[in-house]
Amino acid sequence: MASRVQFENSNEVGVFAKLTNSYCLVCQGGSENFYSIFEAELADSIPVIHASVADCRFVGRVCVGNKRGLLLPNSCTDQELQHIRNSLPDSVVVQRVEERLSALGNCIAANDHVALVHQDLDRETEDIVADVLGVEVFRQTIAGNALVGSYSVITNQGGMVHPQTPTEDLEELSSLLQVPLVAGTVNRGSDVLGAGLIANDWTAFCGMDTTSTELSVVESIFKIGDDAIMNSNSVAGNNGGAVTSDLRNSLIDTMS
């Protein structure tokens, strides 16, 4: 099931946390309640690690990773790098990247098989992404936005992209990624999905302002929760039967 969380009155959970299939990074400091929600949901499956990058808390926006690896910006200190390395599973490769576009989480969206990257990313960085994360790399934009990491969230189950993405782009991206995609929002209409939502193959976390309708779409496309498998088929096939009735029910719940 997808959970709603908040970090010190901010709904931008993707700024303060990074979630993959083999680990979860959560920023240091702040409310213990924020950390404990991740711990309760994930501790049985993957490590939940307190971390900072360049003594800042926006870990989710400056790093990019999947189950095989984690890339950190050059501003990450030796001490922080060592702490993250020691805390992660041995199978995860951690590497620092010399890159002008240092907010890697905004510039790269990746699952365990494919990465979409900013069109101006260095060729060398592109090679490092392919090598460390073990993925195929494609230079793309989403609804005309170069910041692919900010305007999309992708897992091995599905993906959500900017609400104004044209249908042709949606189909092209879906065939590149080989997962179903849906255009949507979180946090009551926010199109900055990377900041408002984090997900892996079995769970997702989004901001406290996310409506039950938005939450229902998240659970459907990422195949999370009880009815998710059935609903995701409807989303992927653009045939909104099960999802639409689900959304209608959740809207009625919200209004009543």
Coordinates of N, CA and C in Angstrom, one line a residue:
M1 N 0.8 -1.2 0.0 CA 0.0 0.0 0.0 C 0.9 1.3 0.0
A2 N 0.4 2.3 -0.7 CA 1.1 3.6 -0.7 C 0.8 4.3 0.6
S3 N 1.9 5.0 1.2 CA 1.7 5.7 2.4 C 1.9 7.2 2.2
R4 N 1.1 8.0 3.0 CA 1.3 9.4 3.0 C 2.3 9.8 4.1
V5 N 3.3 10.6 3.8 CA 4.2 11.1 4.9 C 4.5 12.6 4.7
Q6 N 5.1 13.2 5.7 CA 5.4 14.6 5.6 C 6.7 14.8 6.4
F7 N 7.6 15.7 5.8 CA 8.8 16.0 6.5 C 8.8 17.4 7.0
E8 N 8.6 17.6 8.3 CA 8.6 19.0 8.9 C 7.7 19.9 8.1
N9 N 6.4 19.5 7.9 CA 5.4 20.3 7.2 C 5.7 20.4 5.7
S10 N 6.6 19.7 5.2 CA 6.9 19.7 3.7 C 6.3 18.3 3.1
N11 N 5.6 18.5 2.0 CA 5.1 17.3 1.4 C 6.0 16.7 0.3
E12 N 7.2 17.3 0.2 CA 8.1 16.9 -0.9 C 9.0 15.8 -0.4
V13 N 8.4 14.6 -0.2 CA 9.2 13.5 0.4 C 10.3 13.0 -0.5
G14 N 10.2 13.2 -1.8 CA 11.2 12.8 -2.7 C 12.5 13.7 -2.6
V15 N 12.4 14.8 -2.0 CA 13.5 15.7 -1.7 C 14.4 15.1 -0.6
F16 N 13.7 14.6 0.4 CA 14.4 14.1 1.7 C 14.6 12.7 1.8
A17 N 14.3 11.9 0.8 CA 14.5 10.4 0.8 C 14.7 9.9 -0.6
K18 N 15.4 8.8 -0.7 CA 15.6 8.1 -1.9 C 15.3 6.6 -1.7
L19 N 14.4 6.0 -2.5 CA 14.0 4.6 -2.3 C 14.3 3.8 -3.5
T20 N 14.9 2.6 -3.3 CA 15.2 1.6 -4.4 C 14.7 0.2 -3.9
N21 N 15.0 -0.8 -4.7 CA 14.6 -2.1 -4.2 C 15.6 -2.8 -3.2
S22 N 16.8 -2.1 -3.0 CA 17.7 -2.7 -2.1 C 18.1 -1.8 -0.9
Y23 N 17.7 -0.6 -0.9 CA 18.0 0.3 0.2 C 17.1 1.6 0.1
C24 N 17.1 2.3 1.3 CA 16.3 3.6 1.3 C 17.2 4.5 2.1
L25 N 17.5 5.7 1.5 CA 18.3 6.8 2.1 C 17.3 7.8 2.6
V26 N 17.4 8.2 3.9 CA 16.6 9.2 4.5 C 17.5 10.3 5.1
C27 N 17.1 11.6 4.9 CA 18.0 12.6 5.4 C 18.2 12.6 6.9
Q28 N 19.3 13.1 7.4 CA 19.6 13.2 8.8 C 18.9 14.4 9.4
G29 N 18.6 14.4 10.7 CA 17.9 15.5 11.4 C 16.5 15.4 11.1
G30 N 15.7 16.4 11.6 CA 14.3 16.4 11.3 C 13.6 15.4 12.2
S31 N 12.3 15.2 11.9 CA 11.4 14.5 12.8 C 11.7 13.0 12.8
E32 N 11.7 12.4 13.9 CA 11.9 10.9 14.0 C 10.7 10.2 13.5
N33 N 9.5 10.9 13.5 CA 8.3 10.3 13.0 C 8.4 10.0 11.5
F34 N 9.1 10.9 10.7 CA 9.3 10.7 9.3 C 10.1 9.4 9.1
Y35 N 11.2 9.3 9.8 CA 12.1 8.2 9.7 C 11.3 6.9 10.1
S36 N 10.5 6.9 11.1 CA 9.9 5.7 11.7 C 8.8 5.2 10.7
I37 N 8.2 6.0 9.9 CA 7.3 5.5 8.9 C 8.0 4.6 7.9
F38 N 9.1 5.1 7.4 CA 9.9 4.3 6.5 C 10.4 3.0 7.1
E39 N 10.9 3.1 8.4 CA 11.4 2.0 9.1 C 10.3 0.9 9.3
A40 N 9.1 1.4 9.6 CA 8.0 0.4 9.8 C 7.6 -0.3 8.6
E41 N 7.7 0.4 7.4 CA 7.3 -0.2 6.2 C 8.4 -1.1 5.5
L42 N 9.6 -0.6 5.7 CA 10.7 -1.2 4.9 C 11.7 -2.1 5.7
A43 N 11.8 -1.9 7.0 CA 12.9 -2.5 7.8 C 13.0 -4.0 7.6
D44 N 11.9 -4.7 7.4 CA 12.0 -6.2 7.2 C 12.6 -6.6 5.9
S45 N 12.6 -5.7 4.9 CA 13.1 -6.0 3.6 C 14.4 -5.4 3.2
I46 N 14.6 -4.1 3.5 CA 15.8 -3.4 3.1 C 16.3 -2.4 4.2
P47 N 17.6 -2.1 4.2 CA 18.1 -1.1 5.2 C 17.6 0.3 4.9
V48 N 17.2 1.0 6.0 CA 16.8 2.4 5.9 C 18.0 3.2 6.6
I49 N 18.6 4.1 5.8 CA 19.9 4.7 6.2 C 19.7 6.2 6.4
H50 N 20.1 6.7 7.5 CA 20.2 8.2 7.7 C 21.5 8.6 7.0
A51 N 21.3 9.7 6.1 CA 22.5 10.1 5.4 C 22.3 11.6 5.1
S52 N 23.5 12.3 4.8 CA 23.4 13.6 4.3 C 24.4 13.7 3.1
V53 N 24.2 14.7 2.3 CA 25.1 14.9 1.1 C 25.6 16.4 1.2
A54 N 26.9 16.7 1.3 CA 27.4 18.0 1.4 C 26.8 18.8 2.6
D55 N 26.6 18.0 3.7 CA 25.9 18.5 4.9 C 24.5 19.1 4.7
C56 N 23.9 18.6 3.6 CA 22.5 19.1 3.3 C 21.6 17.9 3.4
R57 N 20.3 18.3 3.5 CA 19.3 17.2 3.8 C 18.6 16.8 2.5
F58 N 18.8 17.5 1.4 CA 18.0 17.1 0.2 C 18.7 15.9 -0.6
V59 N 18.8 14.8 0.2 CA 19.5 13.6 -0.4 C 18.8 13.1 -1.6
G60 N 17.5 13.1 -1.6 CA 16.7 12.5 -2.7 C 16.9 13.2 -4.1
R61 N 17.3 14.5 -4.1 CA 17.4 15.2 -5.3 C 18.8 15.2 -5.9
V62 N 19.8 14.9 -5.0 CA 21.2 15.0 -5.5 C 21.8 13.6 -5.8
C63 N 21.1 12.5 -5.5 CA 21.7 11.2 -5.8 C 20.7 10.4 -6.7
V64 N 21.2 9.4 -7.4 CA 20.4 8.5 -8.2 C 20.9 7.1 -8.0
G65 N 19.9 6.2 -7.9 CA 20.4 4.8 -7.7 C 19.3 3.8 -8.1
N66 N 19.7 2.5 -8.1 CA 18.8 1.4 -8.2 C 19.3 0.3 -7.4
K67 N 18.9 -1.0 -7.6 CA 19.3 -2.0 -6.7 C 20.8 -2.4 -6.8
R68 N 21.4 -2.0 -7.9 CA 22.8 -2.3 -8.2 C 23.8 -1.3 -7.7
G69 N 23.3 0.0 -7.7 CA 24.3 1.0 -7.4 C 23.7 2.3 -7.0
L70 N 24.6 3.3 -6.6 CA 24.2 4.6 -6.1 C 25.2 5.6 -6.6
L71 N 24.8 6.7 -7.3 CA 25.7 7.7 -7.7 C 25.4 9.0 -6.9
L72 N 26.5 9.5 -6.4 CA 26.5 10.7 -5.6 C 27.2 11.9 -6.2
P73 N 26.8 13.1 -5.9 CA 27.5 14.3 -6.6 C 28.9 14.5 -6.0
N74 N 29.7 15.3 -6.7 CA 31.1 15.5 -6.2 C 31.1 16.3 -4.9
S75 N 30.0 17.0 -4.6 CA 30.0 17.7 -3.3 C 29.9 16.9 -2.1
C76 N 29.6 15.6 -2.3 CA 29.5 14.6 -1.2 C 30.9 14.5 -0.5
T77 N 31.0 14.6 0.8 CA 32.3 14.5 1.5 C 32.7 13.1 1.6
D78 N 34.1 12.9 1.9 CA 34.6 11.6 2.0 C 33.9 10.8 3.2
Q79 N 33.7 11.5 4.2 CA 33.0 10.9 5.4 C 31.6 10.4 5.1
E80 N 30.9 11.3 4.4 CA 29.5 10.9 4.0 C 29.5 9.7 3.1
L81 N 30.4 9.7 2.1 CA 30.6 8.6 1.2 C 30.9 7.3 1.9
Q82 N 31.8 7.4 2.9 CA 32.2 6.2 3.6 C 31.0 5.7 4.5
H83 N 30.3 6.6 5.1 CA 29.2 6.2 5.9 C 28.1 5.5 5.1
I84 N 27.8 6.0 3.9 CA 26.8 5.4 3.0 C 27.3 4.1 2.5
R85 N 28.6 4.0 2.1 CA 29.2 2.7 1.7 C 29.0 1.6 2.7
N86 N 29.4 2.0 4.0 CA 29.4 1.0 5.1 C 28.0 0.6 5.4
S87 N 27.0 1.4 5.2 CA 25.6 1.1 5.6 C 24.8 0.3 4.5
L88 N 25.3 0.4 3.2 CA 24.5 -0.2 2.2 C 24.9 -1.7 2.0
P89 N 24.1 -2.5 1.4 CA 24.5 -3.9 1.2 C 25.8 -4.0 0.3
D90 N 26.5 -5.1 0.5 CA 27.8 -5.2 -0.2 C 27.6 -5.2 -1.7
S91 N 26.5 -5.7 -2.2 CA 26.3 -5.8 -3.6 C 26.0 -4.5 -4.3
V92 N 25.8 -3.4 -3.5 CA 25.5 -2.1 -4.1 C 26.8 -1.3 -4.3
V93 N 27.1 -0.9 -5.6 CA 28.3 -0.1 -5.9 C 28.0 1.4 -5.7
V94 N 28.8 2.1 -4.9 CA 28.6 3.5 -4.6 C 29.8 4.3 -5.3
Q95 N 29.4 5.3 -6.1 CA 30.4 6.1 -6.8 C 30.1 7.6 -6.8
R96 N 31.1 8.4 -6.7 CA 31.0 9.8 -6.8 C 31.2 10.3 -8.2
V97 N 30.4 11.2 -8.7 CA 30.4 11.6 -10.1 C 30.8 13.1 -10.2
E98 N 31.8 13.4 -11.1 CA 32.2 14.7 -11.4 C 31.2 15.2 -12.5
E99 N 30.2 16.0 -12.2 CA 29.2 16.4 -13.1 C 28.7 17.8 -12.9
R100 N 28.7 18.6 -13.9 CA 28.3 20.0 -13.8 C 26.8 20.1 -13.3
L101 N 26.0 19.2 -13.8 CA 24.6 19.1 -13.4 C 24.5 18.2 -12.1
S102 N 24.8 18.8 -11.0 CA 25.1 18.0 -9.8 C 23.9 17.5 -9.1
A103 N 22.7 18.0 -9.4 CA 21.4 17.5 -8.8 C 21.0 16.3 -9.6
L104 N 21.7 15.2 -9.4 CA 21.6 14.0 -10.2 C 20.1 13.4 -10.2
G105 N 19.5 13.5 -9.0 CA 18.1 13.0 -8.9 C 17.1 13.8 -9.7
N106 N 17.4 15.1 -10.0 CA 16.6 15.9 -10.9 C 16.8 15.6 -12.4
C107 N 18.1 15.2 -12.7 CA 18.5 15.0 -14.1 C 18.4 13.6 -14.6
I108 N 18.2 12.6 -13.7 CA 18.2 11.2 -14.1 C 17.0 10.5 -13.4
A109 N 16.3 9.7 -14.2 CA 15.2 8.8 -13.6 C 15.6 7.4 -14.0
A110 N 15.7 6.5 -13.0 CA 16.1 5.1 -13.4 C 15.4 4.1 -12.6
N111 N 15.2 2.9 -13.3 CA 14.8 1.7 -12.5 C 15.9 0.7 -12.7
D112 N 15.7 -0.6 -12.5 CA 16.8 -1.5 -12.5 C 17.2 -1.9 -14.0
H113 N 16.5 -1.4 -15.0 CA 16.8 -1.8 -16.4 C 17.2 -0.6 -17.3
V114 N 16.5 0.5 -17.1 CA 16.6 1.7 -18.0 C 16.8 3.0 -17.2
A115 N 17.5 3.9 -17.8 CA 17.6 5.2 -17.2 C 17.3 6.3 -18.2
L116 N 16.5 7.3 -17.9 CA 16.3 8.5 -18.7 C 17.2 9.6 -18.1
V117 N 17.9 10.3 -19.0 CA 18.8 11.3 -18.5 C 18.6 12.6 -19.2
H118 N 19.0 13.7 -18.5 CA 19.0 15.1 -19.0 C 19.8 15.1 -20.3
Q119 N 19.3 15.9 -21.3 CA 20.0 15.9 -22.6 C 21.4 16.6 -22.6
D120 N 21.7 17.4 -21.6 CA 23.0 18.0 -21.5 C 24.0 17.3 -20.6
L121 N 23.6 16.2 -20.1 CA 24.5 15.4 -19.2 C 25.8 15.0 -20.0
D122 N 26.9 15.1 -19.3 CA 28.2 14.7 -19.9 C 28.2 13.3 -20.4
R123 N 28.9 13.1 -21.5 CA 29.0 11.7 -22.1 C 29.6 10.7 -21.1
E124 N 30.6 11.3 -20.3 CA 31.3 10.4 -19.3 C 30.3 10.0 -18.2
T125 N 29.5 10.9 -17.8 CA 28.5 10.6 -16.7 C 27.5 9.6 -17.2
E126 N 27.1 9.7 -18.5 CA 26.2 8.8 -19.1 C 26.8 7.3 -19.1
D127 N 28.1 7.2 -19.3 CA 28.8 5.9 -19.3 C 28.8 5.4 -17.9
I128 N 29.1 6.3 -16.9 CA 29.1 5.9 -15.5 C 27.7 5.3 -15.0
V129 N 26.7 6.1 -15.5 CA 25.3 5.6 -15.1 C 25.0 4.2 -15.7
A130 N 25.4 4.0 -17.0 CA 25.2 2.7 -17.6 C 26.0 1.6 -16.9
D131 N 27.2 2.0 -16.5 CA 28.2 1.0 -15.9 C 27.8 0.6 -14.4
V132 N 27.6 1.7 -13.6 CA 27.3 1.5 -12.1 C 25.9 0.9 -11.9
L133 N 24.9 1.5 -12.6 CA 23.6 1.1 -12.4 C 23.2 -0.1 -13.2
G134 N 24.0 -0.5 -14.2 CA 23.7 -1.6 -15.1 C 22.5 -1.4 -15.9
V135 N 22.3 -0.2 -16.5 CA 21.1 0.1 -17.2 C 21.4 0.6 -18.7
E136 N 20.4 0.5 -19.5 CA 20.4 1.2 -20.8 C 20.1 2.7 -20.6
V137 N 20.8 3.6 -21.2 CA 20.6 5.0 -21.0 C 20.0 5.7 -22.2
F138 N 19.0 6.5 -22.0 CA 18.4 7.3 -23.1 C 18.3 8.7 -22.7
R139 N 18.7 9.6 -23.6 CA 18.5 11.1 -23.4 C 17.1 11.5 -23.8
Q140 N 16.3 12.0 -22.9 CA 14.9 12.3 -23.2 C 14.5 13.6 -22.5
T141 N 13.3 14.1 -22.9 CA 12.6 15.1 -22.2 C 11.2 14.6 -21.8
I142 N 10.6 15.2 -20.8 CA 9.2 14.8 -20.5 C 8.3 16.0 -20.5
A143 N 7.4 16.0 -21.4 CA 6.5 17.1 -21.7 C 7.3 18.4 -21.9
G144 N 8.4 18.3 -22.6 CA 9.3 19.4 -23.0 C 10.2 19.8 -21.8
N145 N 10.2 19.1 -20.7 CA 11.0 19.5 -19.6 C 12.3 18.6 -19.6
A146 N 13.5 19.3 -19.5 CA 14.7 18.5 -19.5 C 15.0 17.7 -18.2
L147 N 14.4 18.2 -17.1 CA 14.6 17.6 -15.8 C 13.8 16.3 -15.7
V148 N 14.2 15.2 -16.3 CA 13.4 14.0 -16.3 C 13.2 13.4 -14.9
G149 N 14.2 13.6 -14.0 CA 14.1 13.0 -12.7 C 13.0 13.8 -11.9
S150 N 12.8 15.1 -12.2 CA 11.8 15.8 -11.4 C 10.4 15.5 -11.8
Y151 N 10.2 15.2 -13.1 CA 8.9 15.1 -13.7 C 8.5 13.7 -14.0
S152 N 9.2 12.7 -13.4 CA 8.8 11.3 -13.6 C 9.3 10.5 -12.4
V153 N 8.6 9.4 -12.2 CA 9.0 8.4 -11.2 C 8.8 7.0 -11.9
I154 N 9.9 6.2 -12.0 CA 9.7 4.9 -12.6 C 10.2 3.8 -11.8
T155 N 9.6 2.7 -11.8 CA 10.0 1.5 -11.1 C 10.0 0.3 -12.2
N156 N 10.3 -0.9 -11.7 CA 10.2 -2.0 -12.7 C 8.8 -2.4 -13.0
Q157 N 7.8 -1.9 -12.2 CA 6.4 -2.2 -12.4 C 5.6 -1.3 -13.3
G158 N 6.0 0.0 -13.2 CA 5.3 1.0 -14.0 C 5.9 2.4 -13.7
G159 N 5.3 3.4 -14.2 CA 5.8 4.8 -14.1 C 4.8 5.8 -14.2
M160 N 5.1 7.0 -13.5 CA 4.2 8.1 -13.6 C 4.9 9.3 -14.1
V161 N 4.3 10.1 -15.1 CA 5.0 11.2 -15.7 C 4.2 12.5 -15.6
H162 N 4.8 13.6 -16.0 CA 4.1 14.9 -15.9 C 2.7 14.8 -16.6
P163 N 1.7 15.5 -15.9 CA 0.3 15.4 -16.4 C 0.1 15.9 -17.8
Q164 N 1.0 16.8 -18.3 CA 0.8 17.4 -19.7 C 1.6 16.6 -20.7
T165 N 2.1 15.4 -20.4 CA 2.8 14.7 -21.4 C 1.9 14.2 -22.5
P166 N 2.2 14.5 -23.8 CA 1.3 14.1 -24.9 C 1.3 12.6 -25.0
T167 N 0.2 12.1 -25.6 CA 0.0 10.6 -25.7 C 1.1 9.9 -26.5
E168 N 1.5 10.6 -27.6 CA 2.6 10.0 -28.4 C 3.9 9.8 -27.6
D169 N 4.2 10.9 -26.8 CA 5.4 10.8 -25.9 C 5.3 9.7 -24.9
L170 N 4.0 9.6 -24.3 CA 3.8 8.6 -23.3 C 4.0 7.2 -23.9
E171 N 3.5 7.0 -25.1 CA 3.7 5.7 -25.8 C 5.2 5.4 -26.1
E172 N 5.9 6.5 -26.5 CA 7.3 6.3 -26.9 C 8.1 6.0 -25.6
L173 N 7.9 6.7 -24.5 CA 8.6 6.5 -23.3 C 8.2 5.1 -22.7
S174 N 7.0 4.7 -22.9 CA 6.6 3.4 -22.4 C 7.3 2.2 -23.1
S175 N 7.5 2.4 -24.4 CA 8.2 1.4 -25.2 C 9.7 1.4 -24.9
L176 N 10.2 2.5 -24.6 CA 11.6 2.6 -24.2 C 11.9 1.9 -22.9
L177 N 11.0 2.2 -21.9 CA 11.1 1.7 -20.5 C 10.6 0.3 -20.4
Q178 N 9.7 -0.1 -21.3 CA 9.1 -1.5 -21.2 C 8.2 -1.7 -20.0
V179 N 7.6 -0.6 -19.5 CA 6.7 -0.6 -18.4 C 5.5 0.3 -18.7
P180 N 4.3 0.0 -18.2 CA 3.2 0.9 -18.4 C 3.4 2.2 -17.8
L181 N 2.9 3.3 -18.4 CA 3.1 4.7 -17.9 C 1.7 5.3 -17.8
V182 N 1.6 6.3 -16.8 CA 0.4 7.1 -16.7 C 0.8 8.5 -16.5
A183 N 0.1 9.5 -17.0 CA 0.3 10.9 -16.7 C -0.5 11.2 -15.5
G184 N 0.1 11.8 -14.4 CA -0.7 12.1 -13.2 C 0.0 13.2 -12.3
T185 N -0.6 13.4 -11.2 CA -0.1 14.4 -10.2 C 0.0 13.7 -8.8
V186 N 0.6 14.4 -7.9 CA 0.6 14.1 -6.5 C 0.4 15.4 -5.7
N187 N 0.2 15.2 -4.4 CA 0.1 16.4 -3.5 C -0.9 17.5 -4.0
R188 N -2.1 16.9 -4.3 CA -3.2 17.8 -4.8 C -2.9 18.6 -6.0
G189 N -2.4 18.0 -7.0 CA -2.2 18.6 -8.3 C -0.8 19.1 -8.6
S190 N 0.2 18.7 -7.8 CA 1.6 19.0 -8.1 C 2.1 18.2 -9.3
D191 N 2.8 18.8 -10.3 CA 3.3 18.0 -11.4 C 4.8 17.6 -11.2
V192 N 5.4 18.1 -10.0 CA 6.8 17.7 -9.8 C 6.8 16.4 -9.0
L193 N 6.6 15.3 -9.8 CA 6.4 14.0 -9.2 C 7.6 13.5 -8.5
G194 N 8.8 13.8 -9.0 CA 10.1 13.3 -8.4 C 10.2 13.8 -6.9
A195 N 9.7 15.0 -6.7 CA 9.8 15.6 -5.3 C 8.6 15.1 -4.4
G196 N 7.5 14.8 -5.0 CA 6.3 14.5 -4.2 C 6.1 13.0 -4.0
L197 N 6.9 12.1 -4.7 CA 6.6 10.7 -4.6 C 7.9 9.9 -4.8
I198 N 8.0 8.8 -4.0 CA 9.1 7.9 -4.2 C 8.4 6.5 -4.2
A199 N 9.0 5.6 -4.9 CA 8.4 4.2 -5.1 C 9.4 3.2 -5.4
N200 N 9.2 2.0 -5.0 CA 9.9 0.8 -5.5 C 9.0 -0.3 -5.9
D201 N 9.4 -1.5 -6.1 CA 8.5 -2.5 -6.7 C 7.4 -3.0 -5.8
W202 N 7.4 -2.6 -4.5 CA 6.3 -3.1 -3.6 C 5.7 -2.1 -2.7
T203 N 6.3 -0.8 -2.7 CA 5.7 0.2 -1.8 C 5.9 1.6 -2.4
A204 N 5.2 2.6 -2.0 CA 5.4 3.9 -2.4 C 5.0 4.9 -1.2
F205 N 5.7 6.1 -1.3 CA 5.4 7.1 -0.3 C 5.2 8.4 -1.0
C206 N 4.1 9.1 -0.6 CA 3.9 10.4 -1.2 C 3.5 11.4 -0.1
G207 N 3.5 12.7 -0.5 CA 3.2 13.8 0.4 C 1.8 13.7 1.1
M208 N 1.7 14.3 2.2 CA 0.4 14.2 3.0 C -0.8 14.9 2.3
D209 N -0.5 15.8 1.3 CA -1.6 16.5 0.6 C -2.1 15.6 -0.5
T210 N -1.5 14.5 -0.8 CA -2.0 13.7 -1.9 C -3.4 13.2 -1.7
T211 N -4.3 13.4 -2.7 CA -5.7 13.1 -2.5 C -5.9 11.6 -2.7
S212 N -7.0 11.0 -2.3 CA -7.2 9.6 -2.4 C -7.3 9.2 -3.8
T213 N -7.7 10.1 -4.7 CA -7.8 9.8 -6.2 C -6.4 9.6 -6.7
E214 N -5.5 10.5 -6.3 CA -4.1 10.4 -6.8 C -3.4 9.2 -6.2
L215 N -3.7 8.9 -4.9 CA -3.2 7.7 -4.3 C -3.6 6.4 -5.0
S216 N -4.8 6.4 -5.4 CA -5.4 5.3 -6.1 C -4.7 5.0 -7.5
V217 N -4.4 6.1 -8.2 CA -3.6 6.0 -9.4 C -2.2 5.5 -9.2
V218 N -1.6 6.0 -8.1 CA -0.2 5.6 -7.8 C -0.2 4.1 -7.5
E219 N -1.2 3.6 -6.7 CA -1.2 2.2 -6.3 C -1.5 1.3 -7.6
S220 N -2.3 1.9 -8.5 CA -2.6 1.1 -9.7 C -1.4 0.9 -10.6
I221 N -0.8 2.1 -10.9 CA 0.3 2.0 -11.9 C 1.6 1.3 -11.4
F222 N 1.8 1.5 -10.1 CA 3.0 0.8 -9.5 C 2.7 -0.6 -9.0
K223 N 1.5 -1.0 -9.2 CA 1.0 -2.4 -8.8 C 1.3 -2.6 -7.3
I224 N 0.8 -1.7 -6.5 CA 0.9 -1.8 -5.0 C -0.5 -2.0 -4.4
G225 N -0.6 -2.9 -3.5 CA -1.9 -3.0 -2.8 C -2.7 -4.2 -3.4
D226 N -3.9 -4.4 -2.9 CA -4.7 -5.6 -3.2 C -5.3 -5.6 -4.6
D227 N -5.9 -4.5 -5.1 CA -6.5 -4.5 -6.4 C -5.5 -4.1 -7.5
A228 N -4.3 -3.8 -7.1 CA -3.4 -3.1 -8.0 C -3.2 -3.9 -9.3
I229 N -3.0 -5.2 -9.3 CA -2.7 -5.9 -10.5 C -3.8 -5.8 -11.5
M230 N -5.0 -5.9 -11.0 CA -6.2 -5.8 -11.9 C -6.3 -4.4 -12.5
N231 N -6.1 -3.4 -11.6 CA -6.2 -2.0 -12.0 C -5.2 -1.6 -12.9
S232 N -3.9 -2.1 -12.7 CA -2.8 -1.6 -13.6 C -3.0 -2.0 -15.0
N233 N -3.7 -3.2 -15.2 CA -4.0 -3.6 -16.6 C -4.8 -2.6 -17.3
S234 N -5.8 -2.0 -16.5 CA -6.7 -1.0 -17.1 C -5.9 0.3 -17.4
V235 N -5.0 0.7 -16.5 CA -4.2 1.9 -16.8 C -3.4 1.7 -18.0
A236 N -2.7 0.6 -18.1 CA -1.7 0.4 -19.2 C -2.5 0.3 -20.5
G237 N -3.7 -0.2 -20.5 CA -4.4 -0.4 -21.7 C -5.2 0.8 -22.1
N238 N -5.1 1.9 -21.4 CA -5.9 3.1 -21.6 C -7.4 2.8 -21.6
N239 N -7.8 1.8 -20.8 CA -9.2 1.4 -20.8 C -9.5 1.4 -19.3
G240 N -10.1 2.6 -18.9 CA -10.1 2.9 -17.5 C -11.2 2.3 -16.7
G241 N -11.7 1.1 -17.1 CA -12.8 0.5 -16.3 C -12.6 0.4 -14.8
A242 N -11.7 -0.5 -14.4 CA -11.6 -0.7 -12.9 C -11.0 0.5 -12.2
V243 N -10.0 1.2 -12.9 CA -9.4 2.3 -12.2 C -10.5 3.4 -12.1
T244 N -11.3 3.7 -13.1 CA -12.2 4.8 -13.0 C -13.2 4.6 -11.9
S245 N -13.7 3.3 -11.8 CA -14.7 3.1 -10.7 C -14.0 3.2 -9.4
D246 N -12.8 2.8 -9.3 CA -12.0 3.0 -8.1 C -11.9 4.4 -7.7
L247 N -11.5 5.3 -8.7 CA -11.3 6.7 -8.5 C -12.6 7.3 -8.1
R248 N -13.7 6.9 -8.7 CA -15.0 7.5 -8.4 C -15.3 7.2 -6.9
N249 N -15.1 5.9 -6.5 CA -15.4 5.6 -5.1 C -14.5 6.4 -4.2
S250 N -13.2 6.6 -4.5 CA -12.4 7.3 -3.6 C -12.7 8.8 -3.5
L251 N -13.2 9.3 -4.7 CA -13.7 10.7 -4.7 C -14.9 10.9 -3.8
I252 N -15.8 9.9 -3.9 CA -17.0 10.0 -3.1 C -16.7 9.9 -1.6
D253 N -15.7 9.0 -1.3 CA -15.2 8.9 0.1 C -14.7 10.2 0.6
T254 N -13.9 10.9 -0.3 CA -13.2 12.2 0.1 C -14.3 13.2 0.4
M255 N -15.3 13.3 -0.4 CA -16.3 14.4 -0.3 C -17.3 14.1 0.8
S256 N -17.5 12.9 1.1 CA -18.6 12.6 2.1 C -18.1 12.8 3.5

